[in-house]
Amino acid sequence: RYLDTVADGSADDVAALYAEDATLEDPVGGGDVHIGRQAIAGFYKVMEGAEIKTELLNFRAGGHEAAFVFAITVGGGMRIEPIEV
């Protein structure tokens, strides 16, 4: 659901998947920590309107924890492979 929403939803749709007090850190983009849904929506807003494709590459879960690697391609050119925990 997360990957589909990142590809096809709005920034607010993606932020709604997070807990109200969630944090999102972009270690590559300056290490900024985005706290709360409003800040997380702001992080994703820069991608709104772009052609986005996502692909799950690897998933691991144990107990109540999970981590996954996915590919995100923006505008048919830039591809990154973040790790989500």
Tab-separated table of N, CA and C in Angstrom:
chain	number	residue	atom	x	y	z
A	1	ARG	N	0.823	-1.198	0.000
A	1	ARG	CA	0.000	0.000	0.000
A	1	ARG	C	0.865	1.260	0.000
A	2	TYR	N	1.944	1.251	0.800
A	2	TYR	CA	2.835	2.414	0.862
A	2	TYR	C	3.431	2.713	-0.510
A	3	LEU	N	3.960	1.698	-1.172
A	3	LEU	CA	4.601	1.917	-2.471
A	3	LEU	C	3.600	2.409	-3.509
A	4	ASP	N	2.405	1.850	-3.500
A	4	ASP	CA	1.367	2.317	-4.431
A	4	ASP	C	0.995	3.772	-4.152
A	5	THR	N	0.912	4.129	-2.871
A	5	THR	CA	0.539	5.497	-2.508
A	5	THR	C	1.638	6.482	-2.864
A	6	VAL	N	2.898	6.093	-2.666
A	6	VAL	CA	4.015	6.959	-3.065
A	6	VAL	C	3.962	7.205	-4.572
A	7	ALA	N	3.648	6.162	-5.338
A	7	ALA	CA	3.633	6.289	-6.800
A	7	ALA	C	2.426	7.071	-7.310
A	8	ASP	N	1.256	6.862	-6.694
A	8	ASP	CA	0.021	7.390	-7.277
A	8	ASP	C	-0.754	8.373	-6.399
A	9	GLY	N	-0.375	8.505	-5.140
A	9	GLY	CA	-1.138	9.356	-4.229
A	9	GLY	C	-0.535	10.741	-4.076
A	10	SER	N	-1.231	11.559	-3.312
A	10	SER	CA	-0.729	12.899	-2.998
A	10	SER	C	0.200	12.822	-1.789
A	11	ALA	N	0.882	13.910	-1.517
A	11	ALA	CA	1.745	13.980	-0.339
A	11	ALA	C	0.922	13.747	0.926
A	12	ASP	N	-0.280	14.280	0.980
A	12	ASP	CA	-1.147	14.073	2.143
A	12	ASP	C	-1.578	12.616	2.268
A	13	ASP	N	-1.802	11.941	1.137
A	13	ASP	CA	-2.150	10.517	1.161
A	13	ASP	C	-1.011	9.700	1.768
A	14	VAL	N	0.221	10.001	1.366
A	14	VAL	CA	1.382	9.280	1.897
A	14	VAL	C	1.526	9.567	3.388
A	15	ALA	N	1.435	10.823	3.775
A	15	ALA	CA	1.588	11.195	5.181
A	15	ALA	C	0.526	10.528	6.052
A	16	ALA	N	-0.661	10.305	5.509
A	16	ALA	CA	-1.739	9.670	6.271
A	16	ALA	C	-1.408	8.231	6.651
A	17	LEU	N	-0.452	7.613	5.971
A	17	LEU	CA	-0.035	6.251	6.301
A	17	LEU	C	0.849	6.211	7.545
A	18	TYR	N	1.382	7.341	7.945
A	18	TYR	CA	2.279	7.441	9.103
A	18	TYR	C	1.474	7.740	10.367
A	19	ALA	N	2.016	7.347	11.520
A	19	ALA	CA	1.436	7.736	12.806
A	19	ALA	C	1.520	9.253	12.942
A	20	GLU	N	0.633	9.837	13.728
A	20	GLU	CA	0.583	11.290	13.890
A	20	GLU	C	1.921	11.866	14.339
A	21	ASP	N	2.647	11.140	15.190
A	21	ASP	CA	3.925	11.633	15.720
A	21	ASP	C	5.137	10.948	15.083
A	22	ALA	N	4.955	10.379	13.904
A	22	ALA	CA	6.042	9.668	13.218
A	22	ALA	C	7.170	10.617	12.837
A	23	THR	N	8.342	10.038	12.611
A	23	THR	CA	9.477	10.810	12.112
A	23	THR	C	9.959	10.201	10.805
A	24	LEU	N	10.473	11.035	9.942
A	24	LEU	CA	11.053	10.610	8.675
A	24	LEU	C	12.376	11.345	8.535
A	25	GLU	N	13.438	10.581	8.299
A	25	GLU	CA	14.763	11.188	8.165
A	25	GLU	C	15.303	10.935	6.769
A	26	ASP	N	15.823	11.975	6.155
A	26	ASP	CA	16.459	11.864	4.843
A	26	ASP	C	17.957	12.059	5.043
A	27	PRO	N	18.709	10.965	5.271
A	27	PRO	CA	20.140	11.112	5.555
A	27	PRO	C	20.938	11.663	4.378
A	28	VAL	N	20.427	11.510	3.167
A	28	VAL	CA	21.138	12.006	1.992
A	28	VAL	C	20.848	13.485	1.766
A	29	GLY	N	19.652	13.899	2.043
A	29	GLY	CA	19.235	15.270	1.774
A	29	GLY	C	19.555	16.248	2.888
A	30	GLY	N	20.618	16.036	3.620
A	30	GLY	CA	21.027	16.977	4.656
A	30	GLY	C	20.751	16.501	6.065
A	31	GLY	N	20.174	15.312	6.211
A	31	GLY	CA	19.933	14.769	7.534
A	31	GLY	C	18.755	15.379	8.262
A	32	ASP	N	17.901	16.108	7.546
A	32	ASP	CA	16.735	16.713	8.184
A	32	ASP	C	15.797	15.634	8.707
A	33	VAL	N	15.251	15.860	9.896
A	33	VAL	CA	14.253	14.968	10.470
A	33	VAL	C	12.904	15.680	10.395
A	34	HIS	N	11.945	15.032	9.769
A	34	HIS	CA	10.600	15.574	9.606
A	34	HIS	C	9.716	14.898	10.652
A	35	ILE	N	9.126	15.676	11.544
A	35	ILE	CA	8.368	15.138	12.665
A	35	ILE	C	6.891	15.471	12.491
A	36	GLY	N	6.062	14.426	12.484
A	36	GLY	CA	4.617	14.589	12.365
A	36	GLY	C	4.139	14.538	10.924
A	37	ARG	N	2.860	14.256	10.765
A	37	ARG	CA	2.283	14.089	9.422
A	37	ARG	C	2.416	15.326	8.550
A	38	GLN	N	2.238	16.498	9.121
A	38	GLN	CA	2.319	17.723	8.316
A	38	GLN	C	3.721	17.893	7.743
A	39	ALA	N	4.745	17.664	8.549
A	39	ALA	CA	6.125	17.789	8.074
A	39	ALA	C	6.454	16.699	7.059
A	40	ILE	N	5.934	15.498	7.289
A	40	ILE	CA	6.172	14.394	6.356
A	40	ILE	C	5.495	14.691	5.016
A	41	ALA	N	4.295	15.243	5.051
A	41	ALA	CA	3.621	15.639	3.806
A	41	ALA	C	4.456	16.672	3.059
A	42	GLY	N	5.054	17.604	3.778
A	42	GLY	CA	5.922	18.601	3.152
A	42	GLY	C	7.109	17.971	2.455
A	43	PHE	N	7.668	16.916	3.057
A	43	PHE	CA	8.786	16.196	2.446
A	43	PHE	C	8.363	15.580	1.112
A	44	TYR	N	7.194	14.963	1.072
A	44	TYR	CA	6.727	14.279	-0.140
A	44	TYR	C	6.164	15.237	-1.188
A	45	LYS	N	5.816	16.462	-0.805
A	45	LYS	CA	5.214	17.422	-1.743
A	45	LYS	C	6.091	17.717	-2.952
A	46	VAL	N	7.403	17.666	-2.783
A	46	VAL	CA	8.302	17.983	-3.905
A	46	VAL	C	8.144	16.994	-5.058
A	47	MET	N	7.563	15.818	-4.784
A	47	MET	CA	7.391	14.815	-5.836
A	47	MET	C	6.013	14.858	-6.479
A	48	GLU	N	5.088	15.646	-5.935
A	48	GLU	CA	3.737	15.693	-6.496
A	48	GLU	C	3.778	16.172	-7.942
A	49	GLY	N	3.015	15.490	-8.776
A	49	GLY	CA	2.942	15.855	-10.181
A	49	GLY	C	3.985	15.175	-11.049
A	50	ALA	N	4.991	14.566	-10.424
A	50	ALA	CA	6.027	13.869	-11.191
A	50	ALA	C	5.556	12.454	-11.523
A	51	GLU	N	6.080	11.916	-12.603
A	51	GLU	CA	5.825	10.519	-12.935
A	51	GLU	C	6.691	9.679	-12.006
A	52	ILE	N	6.061	8.834	-11.194
A	52	ILE	CA	6.784	8.051	-10.191
A	52	ILE	C	6.440	6.582	-10.360
A	53	LYS	N	7.471	5.752	-10.339
A	53	LYS	CA	7.297	4.298	-10.344
A	53	LYS	C	8.026	3.746	-9.132
A	54	THR	N	7.416	2.764	-8.463
A	54	THR	CA	8.042	2.128	-7.312
A	54	THR	C	8.099	0.623	-7.521
A	55	GLU	N	9.089	-0.003	-6.893
A	55	GLU	CA	9.266	-1.449	-7.004
A	55	GLU	C	9.867	-1.960	-5.704
A	56	LEU	N	9.232	-2.949	-5.079
A	56	LEU	CA	9.757	-3.570	-3.876
A	56	LEU	C	10.925	-4.472	-4.259
A	57	LEU	N	12.078	-4.260	-3.628
A	57	LEU	CA	13.268	-5.047	-3.940
A	57	LEU	C	13.565	-6.111	-2.893
A	58	ASN	N	13.326	-5.797	-1.610
A	58	ASN	CA	13.638	-6.738	-0.542
A	58	ASN	C	12.819	-6.380	0.685
A	59	PHE	N	12.319	-7.390	1.390
A	59	PHE	CA	11.505	-7.171	2.583
A	59	PHE	C	11.898	-8.173	3.646
A	60	ARG	N	12.056	-7.704	4.888
A	60	ARG	CA	12.349	-8.569	6.028
A	60	ARG	C	11.481	-8.129	7.194
A	61	ALA	N	10.919	-9.105	7.913
A	61	ALA	CA	10.106	-8.793	9.086
A	61	ALA	C	10.408	-9.791	10.186
A	62	GLY	N	10.318	-9.320	11.412
A	62	GLY	CA	10.490	-10.159	12.587
A	62	GLY	C	9.745	-9.527	13.750
A	63	GLY	N	8.825	-10.285	14.342
A	63	GLY	CA	8.043	-9.729	15.441
A	63	GLY	C	7.225	-8.547	14.969
A	64	HIS	N	7.400	-7.417	15.636
A	64	HIS	CA	6.654	-6.205	15.282
A	64	HIS	C	7.505	-5.220	14.491
A	65	GLU	N	8.600	-5.679	13.930
A	65	GLU	CA	9.522	-4.811	13.193
A	65	GLU	C	9.611	-5.270	11.740
A	66	ALA	N	9.863	-4.328	10.845
A	66	ALA	CA	10.038	-4.658	9.428
A	66	ALA	C	10.995	-3.666	8.793
A	67	ALA	N	11.664	-4.126	7.759
A	67	ALA	CA	12.537	-3.261	6.961
A	67	ALA	C	12.396	-3.691	5.505
A	68	PHE	N	12.469	-2.712	4.607
A	68	PHE	CA	12.402	-3.063	3.196
A	68	PHE	C	13.189	-2.067	2.365
A	69	VAL	N	13.661	-2.581	1.247
A	69	VAL	CA	14.363	-1.768	0.257
A	69	VAL	C	13.459	-1.703	-0.961
A	70	PHE	N	13.304	-0.510	-1.501
A	70	PHE	CA	12.515	-0.378	-2.715
A	70	PHE	C	13.203	0.588	-3.656
A	71	ALA	N	12.845	0.496	-4.911
A	71	ALA	CA	13.356	1.433	-5.912
A	71	ALA	C	12.254	2.430	-6.218
A	72	ILE	N	12.652	3.678	-6.342
A	72	ILE	CA	11.727	4.723	-6.765
A	72	ILE	C	12.375	5.445	-7.940
A	73	THR	N	11.657	5.490	-9.041
A	73	THR	CA	12.138	6.174	-10.239
A	73	THR	C	11.246	7.384	-10.467
A	74	VAL	N	11.862	8.544	-10.548
A	74	VAL	CA	11.128	9.800	-10.689
A	74	VAL	C	11.374	10.361	-12.084
A	75	GLY	N	10.286	10.598	-12.810
A	75	GLY	CA	10.385	11.209	-14.127
A	75	GLY	C	11.101	10.361	-15.159
A	76	GLY	N	11.152	9.061	-14.942
A	76	GLY	CA	11.790	8.175	-15.900
A	76	GLY	C	13.304	8.234	-15.899
A	77	GLY	N	13.914	9.001	-15.001
A	77	GLY	CA	15.367	9.140	-15.001
A	77	GLY	C	16.021	8.830	-13.671
A	78	MET	N	15.788	9.670	-12.680
A	78	MET	CA	16.447	9.497	-11.394
A	78	MET	C	15.886	8.282	-10.663
A	79	ARG	N	16.770	7.383	-10.239
A	79	ARG	CA	16.366	6.185	-9.500
A	79	ARG	C	17.141	6.153	-8.194
A	80	ILE	N	16.419	5.979	-7.094
A	80	ILE	CA	17.060	5.803	-5.803
A	80	ILE	C	16.499	4.544	-5.160
A	81	GLU	N	17.245	3.970	-4.220
A	81	GLU	CA	16.834	2.745	-3.547
A	81	GLU	C	16.928	2.932	-2.038
A	82	PRO	N	15.920	3.568	-1.444
A	82	PRO	CA	15.948	3.812	-0.003
A	82	PRO	C	15.648	2.551	0.803
A	83	ILE	N	16.044	2.578	2.059
A	83	ILE	CA	15.731	1.527	3.021
A	83	ILE	C	14.755	2.119	4.030
A	84	GLU	N	13.613	1.505	4.175
A	84	GLU	CA	12.598	1.950	5.138
A	84	GLU	C	12.567	0.975	6.299
A	85	VAL	N	12.483	1.499	7.500
A	85	VAL	CA	12.438	0.659	8.704
A	85	VAL	C	11.192	1.000	9.483
